[in-house]
PDB file of C-alpha atoms in Angstrom:
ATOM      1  CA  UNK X 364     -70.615  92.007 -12.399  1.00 77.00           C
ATOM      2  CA  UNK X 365     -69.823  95.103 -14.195  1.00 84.00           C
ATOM      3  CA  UNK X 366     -72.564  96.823 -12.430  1.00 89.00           C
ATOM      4  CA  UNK X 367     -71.808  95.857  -8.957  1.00 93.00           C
ATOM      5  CA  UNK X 368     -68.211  97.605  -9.759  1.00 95.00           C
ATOM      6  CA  UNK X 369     -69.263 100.818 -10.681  1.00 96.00           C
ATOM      7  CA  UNK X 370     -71.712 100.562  -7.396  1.00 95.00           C
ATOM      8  CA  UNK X 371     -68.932  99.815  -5.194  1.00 95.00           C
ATOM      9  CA  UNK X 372     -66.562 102.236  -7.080  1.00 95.00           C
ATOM     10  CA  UNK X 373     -69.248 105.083  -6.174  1.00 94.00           C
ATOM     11  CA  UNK X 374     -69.192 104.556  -2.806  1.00 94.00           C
ATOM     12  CA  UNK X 375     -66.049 104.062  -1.960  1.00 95.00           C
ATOM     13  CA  UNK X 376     -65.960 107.693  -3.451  1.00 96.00           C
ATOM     14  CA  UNK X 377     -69.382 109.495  -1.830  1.00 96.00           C
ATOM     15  CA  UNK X 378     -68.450 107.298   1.444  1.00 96.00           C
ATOM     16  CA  UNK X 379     -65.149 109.196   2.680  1.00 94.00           C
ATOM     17  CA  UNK X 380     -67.058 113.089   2.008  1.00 95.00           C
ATOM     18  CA  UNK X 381     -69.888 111.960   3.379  1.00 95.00           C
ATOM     19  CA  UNK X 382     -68.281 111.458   6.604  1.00 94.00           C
ATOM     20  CA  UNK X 383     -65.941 114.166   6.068  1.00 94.00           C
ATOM     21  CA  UNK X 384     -68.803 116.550   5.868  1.00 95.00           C
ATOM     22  CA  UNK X 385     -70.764 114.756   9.185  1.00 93.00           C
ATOM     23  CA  UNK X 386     -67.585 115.303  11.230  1.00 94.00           C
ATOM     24  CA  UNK X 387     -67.495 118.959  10.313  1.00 95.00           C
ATOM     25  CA  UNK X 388     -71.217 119.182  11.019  1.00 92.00           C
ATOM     26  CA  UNK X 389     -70.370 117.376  14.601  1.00 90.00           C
ATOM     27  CA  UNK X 390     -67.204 119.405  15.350  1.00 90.00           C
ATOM     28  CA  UNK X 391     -69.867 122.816  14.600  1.00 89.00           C
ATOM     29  CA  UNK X 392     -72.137 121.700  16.432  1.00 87.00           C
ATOM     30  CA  UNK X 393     -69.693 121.404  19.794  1.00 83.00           C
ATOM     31  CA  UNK X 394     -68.342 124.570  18.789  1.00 74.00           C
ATOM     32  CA  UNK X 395     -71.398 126.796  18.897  1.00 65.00           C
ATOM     33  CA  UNK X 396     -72.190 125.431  22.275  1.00 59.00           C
TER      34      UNK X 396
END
């Protein structure tokens, strides 16, 4: 159970930048248009 923790603890941390870092990506995207 410990395991399944540390899993969940790690992407509840790489989740949130990960999308952070798509919506920049997106938002650059439109920019350059």
């Amino acid at each position: 159970m410990k395991h399944v923790k540390s899993v969940f603890l790690a992407m509840v941390l790489i989740l949130p930048s990960s999308l952070y870092s798509a919506l920049t990506i997106a938002a650059d995207s439109q920019d350059h248009k």
